[in-house]
Amino acid sequence: MTDVPAPAPSTEALPHLKSDYWPILLPIILAAAALPLVGNPTTWLTLTVAALAMGMMIFVIASGLTLVFGLMDVLNFGHGAFIAVGAYIAMSVLALLSGWMQVDSLAWNLAALGLAVAVAMVGTGLLGWAFERVIIMPVYGQHLKQILITMGGLIVAEQLIHVIWGGDQKSMPLPAGLRGAIVFGDFALEKFRLLAVAVGLVVFVSMTLVLNRTKIGLLIRAGVENSEMVEALGYRIRRLFVGVFVAGSALAGLGGVLWALYRETLTAAIGGDIMVLVFIVIIIGGLGSVGGCFLGAVLVAMMANYTAFLAPKIALASNILLMVAILMWRPQGLYPVAKR
Amino acid sequence: MLGFILSGDYPKSRVLTGILVAIVLGLAFAPFLFPGAAAINTAATICIFIVLVASYDLLLGYTGIVSFAHTMFFGIGGYGVGLALYGMNPTWGAVGIGLALALVIGVVLAFLIGLLSLRVRAIFYAMITLAVASAFLIMATQFSEYTGGEDGRSFRVPEVLRPGYRPFSGPILGLDITGRVLAYYLVFVAAIVLFLTALRVVNSPFGRVLQAIRENDMRAEALGYRVVYYRTVANCLAAAMAVLAGAMSALWVRYTGPDTTLSFAIMLNILLMVVIGGMGTMYGAIVGATLFVVAQNYLQKLMGTAAAATEGIPLLPKLLHPDRWLLLLGVLFILSVYFFPTGIVGRLRSSARKAD
């Protein structure tokens, strides 16, 4: 007698995708664990909301990088340059529109900000296009050279920022309508944080929808699996991938604007400062997954905010510990991209 | 004899041999040849960076590991010796204790990071080391009651190395021998010994396995070499060497702080030196470090002159501003990754091979 089970009928050959909700619980667990440590519920709520806003900004910055890595297998260490360039372009535009910024009307403020963001995204998108053509194109498939060459690109871009905008620290004030907070009893909700959360959610939802529900998303995902096949079907997959790179760079520009407004100051090294958190986020997320990147960003921001309150000296180190812990649990990150 | 000292790894190019001999002789007689505190400081910096870059090349060029945590080990060496001298009396005993502690901490840390992440791909490792190194930098500035924070710590070195120490009554070959000169020669001799050790390592059977792993880790594994073991050992060796470079730097500068030992800017400099000098060629460390440090110190003056000369032309003076020297080296870096990936040394060697 053999106990070999009969092979499954071929009509059921398509495996059912396993839903995996455990990582989604992590931020909730983290927030719940922090509540007794922080003690005061109002403080805890402020910290948590601040963390959400910060997480959204980190997500916007990291999403472009993780997109480019997940789809094109390019790790761009020069991503920080796009962040800084986006912020600087927005600063220049806002300086031109200073009249719109100082009016005490939210509509004009948002119009100025929207215009600045649009110009910044177009600018960083174009820069990303040039970066892809000149710097990255010859080194597809060679990780070591990619790291080195994009590092070189970062150095050159940072120096060019100094050439164009000067080397000193710039200030980047928030428009009048976005300053201050909405107060509910003891709890104050800063307006800018609300905006950051909204932008982050919009980016997340639209990225997920484009990748999973549109033909372009389908082609991109198919191109990752088997680019020759997609080419043979008559689609120019290379052009599509360049588009992905441009979109990723534009997202970095958007994130840079948000981040600079949040800090209200701006230096050429602004991208480098945040890149460490961004790398932790995309490692935690699983290198290439948009959902993982989103969760990772929220987790990292929460960890940073809670520890900054509880034990400020170990704020960044705590994120390393978080990364180590998550990698022990899931060595490929929260939502590993299946192909790799 | 020479073959033994150089572990059989000759420069293999006449031009390269000439350059190397000139650099080594220049460094050996630097206090006599180039008078002045600035020149001897440049020479000592070159010696320190030769060791640091050689140790990094062991990782990047010979094993194919991209680590961004190398300055962390450099810093551990610097802080180890510096804080020991700061906390105890400035004696050789304190130097020894500080160095021993730093070596242990550095190697253990390298081992742990290695175990955690060397199993993964190059890209992963690069990001994890970047994160760990920046966490270390922030910790060093945060725990200011021990490390001096942003300001760092100035300390006194053993008496023999102080500028006031004079072993001889008169000048020798026209130079007053002071403790500073002795300190320079300590750094110089240590650099020579460490460099030759690194050369020995990469030309040993162990070093050959590292190169095999760099070329194709799957195949090396299939041949029966345990890749993780070799990578971890290479990581620890490079870390130990970087710790020693940090100790040399502390003894020479008599100061340890985050900007001089731990900062990301130094990491970038090391990367530039390795790539421009030549990845996977130990001699690239000598050429790269010398070129870079000299450029850092003298290119700026040159660029200042050029900027003044091009006054009135739009943009050009800004591009040639002395603070933009890194721009030129960045471009050179990108060009070398493309067009001569084995750097200056590899280029010279291959043109020598063609001439034969």
PDB file of N, CA and C in Angstrom, chain A residues 69 73 75 77 134-136 138-139 143-149 151-156 159-160 162-164 276 279-280 282-283 287 312-314 316-317 320 323-324 327 331-332 340, chain B residues 60 64-66 68 116 121-124 126-128 130-132 134-135 138-139 142-145 264 268 271-272 275 279 315 318-319 323-327 330-331 333-334 337-338 341:
ATOM      1  N   PHE A  69      13.579  49.492  -6.747  1.00  0.00           N
ATOM      2  CA  PHE A  69      14.293  48.250  -6.432  1.00  0.00           C
ATOM      3  C   PHE A  69      13.451  47.033  -6.775  1.00  0.00           C
ATOM      4  N   ASP A  73      15.145  46.113  -9.944  1.00  0.00           N
ATOM      5  CA  ASP A  73      16.309  45.529  -9.305  1.00  0.00           C
ATOM      6  C   ASP A  73      17.495  46.503  -9.306  1.00  0.00           C
ATOM      7  N   LEU A  75      19.261  49.351  -6.929  1.00  0.00           N
ATOM      8  CA  LEU A  75      19.244  50.058  -5.659  1.00  0.00           C
ATOM      9  C   LEU A  75      19.951  51.383  -5.850  1.00  0.00           C
ATOM     10  N   PHE A  77      21.466  54.415  -4.346  1.00  0.00           N
ATOM     11  CA  PHE A  77      21.972  55.106  -3.167  1.00  0.00           C
ATOM     12  C   PHE A  77      21.931  56.618  -3.370  1.00  0.00           C
ATOM     13  N   VAL A 134      22.183  58.312 -17.824  1.00  0.00           N
ATOM     14  CA  VAL A 134      23.626  58.540 -17.790  1.00  0.00           C
ATOM     15  C   VAL A 134      24.313  57.607 -16.809  1.00  0.00           C
ATOM     16  N   ILE A 135      23.739  57.477 -15.611  1.00  0.00           N
ATOM     17  CA  ILE A 135      24.491  56.829 -14.543  1.00  0.00           C
ATOM     18  C   ILE A 135      24.139  55.362 -14.408  1.00  0.00           C
ATOM     19  N   ILE A 136      22.844  55.036 -14.482  1.00  0.00           N
ATOM     20  CA  ILE A 136      22.463  53.679 -14.099  1.00  0.00           C
ATOM     21  C   ILE A 136      22.404  52.731 -15.283  1.00  0.00           C
ATOM     22  N   PRO A 138      24.258  51.784 -17.764  1.00  0.00           N
ATOM     23  CA  PRO A 138      25.301  50.804 -18.062  1.00  0.00           C
ATOM     24  C   PRO A 138      25.488  49.741 -16.979  1.00  0.00           C
ATOM     25  N   VAL A 139      24.866  49.886 -15.837  1.00  0.00           N
ATOM     26  CA  VAL A 139      25.189  48.949 -14.756  1.00  0.00           C
ATOM     27  C   VAL A 139      23.980  48.131 -14.299  1.00  0.00           C
ATOM     28  N   HIS A 143      25.025  44.672  -9.011  1.00  0.00           N
ATOM     29  CA  HIS A 143      24.698  45.362  -7.768  1.00  0.00           C
ATOM     30  C   HIS A 143      25.848  46.170  -7.211  1.00  0.00           C
ATOM     31  N   LEU A 144      27.029  45.584  -7.237  1.00  0.00           N
ATOM     32  CA  LEU A 144      28.180  46.262  -6.642  1.00  0.00           C
ATOM     33  C   LEU A 144      28.429  47.589  -7.332  1.00  0.00           C
ATOM     34  N   LYS A 145      28.428  47.552  -8.663  1.00  0.00           N
ATOM     35  CA  LYS A 145      28.665  48.780  -9.416  1.00  0.00           C
ATOM     36  C   LYS A 145      27.524  49.764  -9.220  1.00  0.00           C
ATOM     37  N   GLN A 146      26.302  49.248  -9.082  1.00  0.00           N
ATOM     38  CA  GLN A 146      25.168  50.147  -8.846  1.00  0.00           C
ATOM     39  C   GLN A 146      25.370  50.946  -7.570  1.00  0.00           C
ATOM     40  N   ILE A 147      25.778  50.226  -6.514  1.00  0.00           N
ATOM     41  CA  ILE A 147      25.975  50.921  -5.241  1.00  0.00           C
ATOM     42  C   ILE A 147      27.036  52.002  -5.401  1.00  0.00           C
ATOM     43  N   LEU A 148      28.148  51.624  -6.039  1.00  0.00           N
ATOM     44  CA  LEU A 148      29.247  52.581  -6.165  1.00  0.00           C
ATOM     45  C   LEU A 148      28.845  53.768  -7.025  1.00  0.00           C
ATOM     46  N   ILE A 149      28.249  53.480  -8.175  1.00  0.00           N
ATOM     47  CA  ILE A 149      27.996  54.541  -9.141  1.00  0.00           C
ATOM     48  C   ILE A 149      26.920  55.496  -8.631  1.00  0.00           C
ATOM     49  N   MET A 151      26.337  56.098  -5.531  1.00  0.00           N
ATOM     50  CA  MET A 151      27.017  56.858  -4.477  1.00  0.00           C
ATOM     51  C   MET A 151      27.772  58.030  -5.103  1.00  0.00           C
ATOM     52  N   GLY A 152      28.462  57.752  -6.215  1.00  0.00           N
ATOM     53  CA  GLY A 152      29.157  58.819  -6.931  1.00  0.00           C
ATOM     54  C   GLY A 152      28.173  59.871  -7.418  1.00  0.00           C
ATOM     55  N   GLY A 153      27.023  59.413  -7.929  1.00  0.00           N
ATOM     56  CA  GLY A 153      25.996  60.349  -8.381  1.00  0.00           C
ATOM     57  C   GLY A 153      25.525  61.231  -7.239  1.00  0.00           C
ATOM     58  N   LEU A 154      25.392  60.635  -6.050  1.00  0.00           N
ATOM     59  CA  LEU A 154      24.979  61.399  -4.871  1.00  0.00           C
ATOM     60  C   LEU A 154      25.985  62.504  -4.560  1.00  0.00           C
ATOM     61  N   ILE A 155      27.279  62.143  -4.596  1.00  0.00           N
ATOM     62  CA  ILE A 155      28.319  63.144  -4.301  1.00  0.00           C
ATOM     63  C   ILE A 155      28.227  64.294  -5.292  1.00  0.00           C
ATOM     64  N   VAL A 156      28.148  63.951  -6.582  1.00  0.00           N
ATOM     65  CA  VAL A 156      28.127  64.992  -7.608  1.00  0.00           C
ATOM     66  C   VAL A 156      26.879  65.854  -7.463  1.00  0.00           C
ATOM     67  N   GLN A 159      27.127  68.252  -4.580  1.00  0.00           N
ATOM     68  CA  GLN A 159      28.022  69.374  -4.879  1.00  0.00           C
ATOM     69  C   GLN A 159      27.357  70.353  -5.833  1.00  0.00           C
ATOM     70  N   LEU A 160      26.576  69.816  -6.800  1.00  0.00           N
ATOM     71  CA  LEU A 160      25.908  70.712  -7.746  1.00  0.00           C
ATOM     72  C   LEU A 160      24.852  71.558  -7.041  1.00  0.00           C
ATOM     73  N   HIS A 162      25.193  72.695  -4.087  1.00  0.00           N
ATOM     74  CA  HIS A 162      25.986  73.790  -3.521  1.00  0.00           C
ATOM     75  C   HIS A 162      26.303  74.831  -4.583  1.00  0.00           C
ATOM     76  N   VAL A 163      26.616  74.356  -5.804  1.00  0.00           N
ATOM     77  CA  VAL A 163      26.960  75.289  -6.874  1.00  0.00           C
ATOM     78  C   VAL A 163      25.759  76.155  -7.211  1.00  0.00           C
ATOM     79  N   ILE A 164      24.582  75.537  -7.318  1.00  0.00           N
ATOM     80  CA  ILE A 164      23.408  76.276  -7.797  1.00  0.00           C
ATOM     81  C   ILE A 164      22.788  77.129  -6.693  1.00  0.00           C
ATOM     82  N   VAL A 276      19.013  57.009   6.078  1.00  0.00           N
ATOM     83  CA  VAL A 276      19.221  55.887   6.993  1.00  0.00           C
ATOM     84  C   VAL A 276      17.872  55.300   7.401  1.00  0.00           C
ATOM     85  N   PHE A 279      16.309  53.477   4.453  1.00  0.00           N
ATOM     86  CA  PHE A 279      16.868  52.137   4.226  1.00  0.00           C
ATOM     87  C   PHE A 279      16.299  51.145   5.229  1.00  0.00           C
ATOM     88  N   ILE A 280      16.224  51.567   6.493  1.00  0.00           N
ATOM     89  CA  ILE A 280      15.654  50.663   7.495  1.00  0.00           C
ATOM     90  C   ILE A 280      14.228  50.303   7.095  1.00  0.00           C
ATOM     91  N   ILE A 282      12.806  50.222   4.067  1.00  0.00           N
ATOM     92  CA  ILE A 282      12.611  49.299   2.948  1.00  0.00           C
ATOM     93  C   ILE A 282      13.172  47.915   3.265  1.00  0.00           C
ATOM     94  N   ILE A 283      14.144  47.829   4.160  1.00  0.00           N
ATOM     95  CA  ILE A 283      14.602  46.496   4.574  1.00  0.00           C
ATOM     96  C   ILE A 283      13.493  45.806   5.359  1.00  0.00           C
ATOM     97  N   LEU A 287      12.051  44.989   0.801  1.00  0.00           N
ATOM     98  CA  LEU A 287      12.729  45.400  -0.425  1.00  0.00           C
ATOM     99  C   LEU A 287      11.880  45.217  -1.670  1.00  0.00           C
ATOM    100  N   PRO A 312      15.634  59.431  24.844  1.00  0.00           N
ATOM    101  CA  PRO A 312      16.074  60.119  23.628  1.00  0.00           C
ATOM    102  C   PRO A 312      17.431  59.652  23.110  1.00  0.00           C
ATOM    103  N   LYS A 313      18.279  59.162  24.015  1.00  0.00           N
ATOM    104  CA  LYS A 313      19.638  58.841  23.557  1.00  0.00           C
ATOM    105  C   LYS A 313      19.682  57.652  22.619  1.00  0.00           C
ATOM    106  N   ILE A 314      18.702  56.787  22.709  1.00  0.00           N
ATOM    107  CA  ILE A 314      18.793  55.589  21.891  1.00  0.00           C
ATOM    108  C   ILE A 314      17.772  55.587  20.754  1.00  0.00           C
ATOM    109  N   LEU A 316      17.707  56.423  17.479  1.00  0.00           N
ATOM    110  CA  LEU A 316      18.011  55.763  16.212  1.00  0.00           C
ATOM    111  C   LEU A 316      18.412  54.315  16.427  1.00  0.00           C
ATOM    112  N   ALA A 317      19.159  54.074  17.511  1.00  0.00           N
ATOM    113  CA  ALA A 317      19.586  52.700  17.789  1.00  0.00           C
ATOM    114  C   ALA A 317      18.377  51.795  17.966  1.00  0.00           C
ATOM    115  N   ILE A 320      17.342  50.337  14.794  1.00  0.00           N
ATOM    116  CA  ILE A 320      18.200  49.223  14.372  1.00  0.00           C
ATOM    117  C   ILE A 320      17.721  47.946  15.072  1.00  0.00           C
ATOM    118  N   MET A 323      14.728  46.688  13.445  1.00  0.00           N
ATOM    119  CA  MET A 323      15.061  46.019  12.189  1.00  0.00           C
ATOM    120  C   MET A 323      15.592  44.612  12.458  1.00  0.00           C
ATOM    121  N   VAL A 324      16.506  44.509  13.431  1.00  0.00           N
ATOM    122  CA  VAL A 324      17.072  43.189  13.749  1.00  0.00           C
ATOM    123  C   VAL A 324      15.965  42.237  14.180  1.00  0.00           C
ATOM    124  N   LEU A 327      13.920  41.171  11.252  1.00  0.00           N
ATOM    125  CA  LEU A 327      14.657  40.265  10.369  1.00  0.00           C
ATOM    126  C   LEU A 327      14.826  38.874  10.994  1.00  0.00           C
ATOM    127  N   PRO A 331      13.247  36.872   7.809  1.00  0.00           N
ATOM    128  CA  PRO A 331      14.555  37.276   7.279  1.00  0.00           C
ATOM    129  C   PRO A 331      14.479  38.054   5.978  1.00  0.00           C
ATOM    130  N   GLN A 332      13.380  37.931   5.244  1.00  0.00           N
ATOM    131  CA  GLN A 332      13.274  38.659   3.979  1.00  0.00           C
ATOM    132  C   GLN A 332      12.457  39.940   4.118  1.00  0.00           C
ATOM    133  N   ARG A 340      12.155  37.131  -5.508  1.00  0.00           N
ATOM    134  CA  ARG A 340      13.517  37.043  -5.003  1.00  0.00           C
ATOM    135  C   ARG A 340      13.574  36.314  -3.696  1.00  0.00           C
TER     136      ARG A 340
ATOM    137  N   LEU B  60      36.068  45.390  -0.006  1.00  0.00           N
ATOM    138  CA  LEU B  60      35.391  45.773  -1.252  1.00  0.00           C
ATOM    139  C   LEU B  60      36.052  45.129  -2.468  1.00  0.00           C
ATOM    140  N   GLY B  64      34.459  41.578  -2.382  1.00  0.00           N
ATOM    141  CA  GLY B  64      33.219  42.012  -3.022  1.00  0.00           C
ATOM    142  C   GLY B  64      32.120  42.346  -2.028  1.00  0.00           C
ATOM    143  N   ILE B  65      32.493  42.753  -0.819  1.00  0.00           N
ATOM    144  CA  ILE B  65      31.508  43.165   0.185  1.00  0.00           C
ATOM    145  C   ILE B  65      31.478  44.682   0.221  1.00  0.00           C
ATOM    146  N   VAL B  66      30.296  45.278   0.072  1.00  0.00           N
ATOM    147  CA  VAL B  66      30.189  46.729   0.241  1.00  0.00           C
ATOM    148  C   VAL B  66      29.715  46.997   1.648  1.00  0.00           C
ATOM    149  N   PHE B  68      29.360  49.983   4.680  1.00  0.00           N
ATOM    150  CA  PHE B  68      29.466  51.403   4.982  1.00  0.00           C
ATOM    151  C   PHE B  68      29.780  51.613   6.455  1.00  0.00           C
ATOM    152  N   LEU B 116      24.918  38.440  11.189  1.00  0.00           N
ATOM    153  CA  LEU B 116      23.546  38.862  10.904  1.00  0.00           C
ATOM    154  C   LEU B 116      23.315  39.007   9.415  1.00  0.00           C
ATOM    155  N   ARG B 121      22.445  39.419   0.289  1.00  0.00           N
ATOM    156  CA  ARG B 121      23.098  39.972  -0.876  1.00  0.00           C
ATOM    157  C   ARG B 121      23.782  41.295  -0.576  1.00  0.00           C
ATOM    158  N   ALA B 122      24.644  41.688  -1.523  1.00  0.00           N
ATOM    159  CA  ALA B 122      25.477  42.878  -1.345  1.00  0.00           C
ATOM    160  C   ALA B 122      24.645  44.094  -0.969  1.00  0.00           C
ATOM    161  N   ILE B 123      23.517  44.252  -1.639  1.00  0.00           N
ATOM    162  CA  ILE B 123      22.683  45.426  -1.442  1.00  0.00           C
ATOM    163  C   ILE B 123      22.154  45.510  -0.013  1.00  0.00           C
ATOM    164  N   PHE B 124      21.715  44.372   0.496  1.00  0.00           N
ATOM    165  CA  PHE B 124      21.222  44.294   1.865  1.00  0.00           C
ATOM    166  C   PHE B 124      22.313  44.682   2.848  1.00  0.00           C
ATOM    167  N   ALA B 126      25.023  46.385   2.400  1.00  0.00           N
ATOM    168  CA  ALA B 126      25.390  47.800   2.330  1.00  0.00           C
ATOM    169  C   ALA B 126      24.420  48.645   3.142  1.00  0.00           C
ATOM    170  N   MET B 127      23.120  48.360   3.010  1.00  0.00           N
ATOM    171  CA  MET B 127      22.141  49.181   3.722  1.00  0.00           C
ATOM    172  C   MET B 127      22.209  48.955   5.221  1.00  0.00           C
ATOM    173  N   ILE B 128      22.363  47.685   5.626  1.00  0.00           N
ATOM    174  CA  ILE B 128      22.391  47.402   7.063  1.00  0.00           C
ATOM    175  C   ILE B 128      23.609  48.050   7.706  1.00  0.00           C
ATOM    176  N   LEU B 130      25.181  50.656   6.706  1.00  0.00           N
ATOM    177  CA  LEU B 130      24.961  52.103   6.734  1.00  0.00           C
ATOM    178  C   LEU B 130      24.130  52.487   7.956  1.00  0.00           C
ATOM    179  N   ALA B 131      23.076  51.712   8.201  1.00  0.00           N
ATOM    180  CA  ALA B 131      22.211  52.007   9.336  1.00  0.00           C
ATOM    181  C   ALA B 131      22.963  51.829  10.652  1.00  0.00           C
ATOM    182  N   VAL B 132      23.697  50.727  10.779  1.00  0.00           N
ATOM    183  CA  VAL B 132      24.422  50.465  12.026  1.00  0.00           C
ATOM    184  C   VAL B 132      25.457  51.556  12.275  1.00  0.00           C
ATOM    185  N   SER B 134      25.464  54.657  11.250  1.00  0.00           N
ATOM    186  CA  SER B 134      24.931  55.956  11.646  1.00  0.00           C
ATOM    187  C   SER B 134      24.368  55.890  13.057  1.00  0.00           C
ATOM    188  N   ALA B 135      23.839  54.721  13.445  1.00  0.00           N
ATOM    189  CA  ALA B 135      23.404  54.581  14.834  1.00  0.00           C
ATOM    190  C   ALA B 135      24.598  54.743  15.773  1.00  0.00           C
ATOM    191  N   ILE B 138      25.546  58.357  16.110  1.00  0.00           N
ATOM    192  CA  ILE B 138      24.633  59.117  16.966  1.00  0.00           C
ATOM    193  C   ILE B 138      24.841  58.767  18.433  1.00  0.00           C
ATOM    194  N   MET B 139      25.073  57.475  18.702  1.00  0.00           N
ATOM    195  CA  MET B 139      25.345  57.079  20.089  1.00  0.00           C
ATOM    196  C   MET B 139      26.598  57.790  20.600  1.00  0.00           C
ATOM    197  N   GLN B 142      25.668  61.220  21.413  1.00  0.00           N
ATOM    198  CA  GLN B 142      24.684  61.340  22.491  1.00  0.00           C
ATOM    199  C   GLN B 142      25.294  61.111  23.871  1.00  0.00           C
ATOM    200  N   PHE B 143      26.138  60.096  23.979  1.00  0.00           N
ATOM    201  CA  PHE B 143      26.694  59.786  25.301  1.00  0.00           C
ATOM    202  C   PHE B 143      27.886  60.702  25.568  1.00  0.00           C
ATOM    203  N   SER B 144      27.584  61.994  25.662  1.00  0.00           N
ATOM    204  CA  SER B 144      28.669  62.966  25.670  1.00  0.00           C
ATOM    205  C   SER B 144      29.453  62.944  26.969  1.00  0.00           C
ATOM    206  N   GLU B 145      28.846  62.421  28.050  1.00  0.00           N
ATOM    207  CA  GLU B 145      29.625  62.421  29.295  1.00  0.00           C
ATOM    208  C   GLU B 145      30.828  61.486  29.207  1.00  0.00           C
ATOM    209  N   PHE B 264      30.065  60.245   8.008  1.00  0.00           N
ATOM    210  CA  PHE B 264      29.803  59.610   6.729  1.00  0.00           C
ATOM    211  C   PHE B 264      30.707  60.195   5.638  1.00  0.00           C
ATOM    212  N   LEU B 268      32.750  58.204   2.692  1.00  0.00           N
ATOM    213  CA  LEU B 268      32.755  58.518   1.257  1.00  0.00           C
ATOM    214  C   LEU B 268      34.177  58.695   0.759  1.00  0.00           C
ATOM    215  N   LEU B 271      35.762  55.399   0.211  1.00  0.00           N
ATOM    216  CA  LEU B 271      35.222  54.780  -1.000  1.00  0.00           C
ATOM    217  C   LEU B 271      35.873  55.384  -2.240  1.00  0.00           C
ATOM    218  N   LEU B 272      35.975  56.710  -2.258  1.00  0.00           N
ATOM    219  CA  LEU B 272      36.599  57.376  -3.403  1.00  0.00           C
ATOM    220  C   LEU B 272      38.047  56.924  -3.565  1.00  0.00           C
ATOM    221  N   VAL B 275      38.241  53.277  -4.949  1.00  0.00           N
ATOM    222  CA  VAL B 275      37.822  53.105  -6.344  1.00  0.00           C
ATOM    223  C   VAL B 275      38.777  53.824  -7.291  1.00  0.00           C
ATOM    224  N   MET B 279      40.281  49.117  -7.131  1.00  0.00           N
ATOM    225  CA  MET B 279      39.710  48.041  -6.312  1.00  0.00           C
ATOM    226  C   MET B 279      40.444  46.747  -6.602  1.00  0.00           C
ATOM    227  N   LEU B 315      28.830  80.947 -14.039  1.00  0.00           N
ATOM    228  CA  LEU B 315      28.840  79.578 -13.522  1.00  0.00           C
ATOM    229  C   LEU B 315      30.233  78.990 -13.287  1.00  0.00           C
ATOM    230  N   LYS B 318      31.869  79.416  -9.987  1.00  0.00           N
ATOM    231  CA  LYS B 318      31.168  78.683  -8.937  1.00  0.00           C
ATOM    232  C   LYS B 318      31.540  77.205  -8.967  1.00  0.00           C
ATOM    233  N   LEU B 319      31.692  76.684 -10.201  1.00  0.00           N
ATOM    234  CA  LEU B 319      32.088  75.275 -10.316  1.00  0.00           C
ATOM    235  C   LEU B 319      33.514  75.067  -9.836  1.00  0.00           C
ATOM    236  N   ASP B 323      35.663  75.092  -2.461  1.00  0.00           N
ATOM    237  CA  ASP B 323      34.896  74.115  -1.678  1.00  0.00           C
ATOM    238  C   ASP B 323      34.311  73.015  -2.555  1.00  0.00           C
ATOM    239  N   ARG B 324      34.390  73.179  -3.872  1.00  0.00           N
ATOM    240  CA  ARG B 324      33.760  72.194  -4.766  1.00  0.00           C
ATOM    241  C   ARG B 324      34.754  71.145  -5.242  1.00  0.00           C
ATOM    242  N   TRP B 325      35.887  70.997  -4.566  1.00  0.00           N
ATOM    243  CA  TRP B 325      36.886  70.034  -5.037  1.00  0.00           C
ATOM    244  C   TRP B 325      36.313  68.629  -5.084  1.00  0.00           C
ATOM    245  N   LEU B 326      35.339  68.352  -4.182  1.00  0.00           N
ATOM    246  CA  LEU B 326      34.748  67.013  -4.145  1.00  0.00           C
ATOM    247  C   LEU B 326      33.960  66.732  -5.424  1.00  0.00           C
ATOM    248  N   LEU B 327      33.465  67.800  -6.065  1.00  0.00           N
ATOM    249  CA  LEU B 327      32.720  67.630  -7.316  1.00  0.00           C
ATOM    250  C   LEU B 327      33.611  66.977  -8.366  1.00  0.00           C
ATOM    251  N   GLY B 330      34.233  63.455  -7.441  1.00  0.00           N
ATOM    252  CA  GLY B 330      33.028  62.656  -7.658  1.00  0.00           C
ATOM    253  C   GLY B 330      32.891  62.255  -9.115  1.00  0.00           C
ATOM    254  N   VAL B 331      33.130  63.214 -10.004  1.00  0.00           N
ATOM    255  CA  VAL B 331      33.065  62.906 -11.435  1.00  0.00           C
ATOM    256  C   VAL B 331      34.140  61.879 -11.791  1.00  0.00           C
ATOM    257  N   PHE B 333      35.355  59.721  -9.874  1.00  0.00           N
ATOM    258  CA  PHE B 333      34.911  58.455  -9.287  1.00  0.00           C
ATOM    259  C   PHE B 333      33.968  57.722 -10.245  1.00  0.00           C
ATOM    260  N   ILE B 334      32.950  58.456 -10.740  1.00  0.00           N
ATOM    261  CA  ILE B 334      31.992  57.819 -11.649  1.00  0.00           C
ATOM    262  C   ILE B 334      32.699  57.336 -12.900  1.00  0.00           C
ATOM    263  N   VAL B 337      34.554  54.146 -12.194  1.00  0.00           N
ATOM    264  CA  VAL B 337      33.736  52.932 -12.085  1.00  0.00           C
ATOM    265  C   VAL B 337      33.385  52.421 -13.488  1.00  0.00           C
ATOM    266  N   TYR B 338      33.102  53.365 -14.414  1.00  0.00           N
ATOM    267  CA  TYR B 338      32.772  52.948 -15.782  1.00  0.00           C
ATOM    268  C   TYR B 338      33.968  52.443 -16.560  1.00  0.00           C
ATOM    269  N   PRO B 341      37.459  50.184 -14.044  1.00  0.00           N
ATOM    270  CA  PRO B 341      36.949  49.701 -12.754  1.00  0.00           C
ATOM    271  C   PRO B 341      38.044  49.206 -11.820  1.00  0.00           C
TER     272      PRO B 341
END
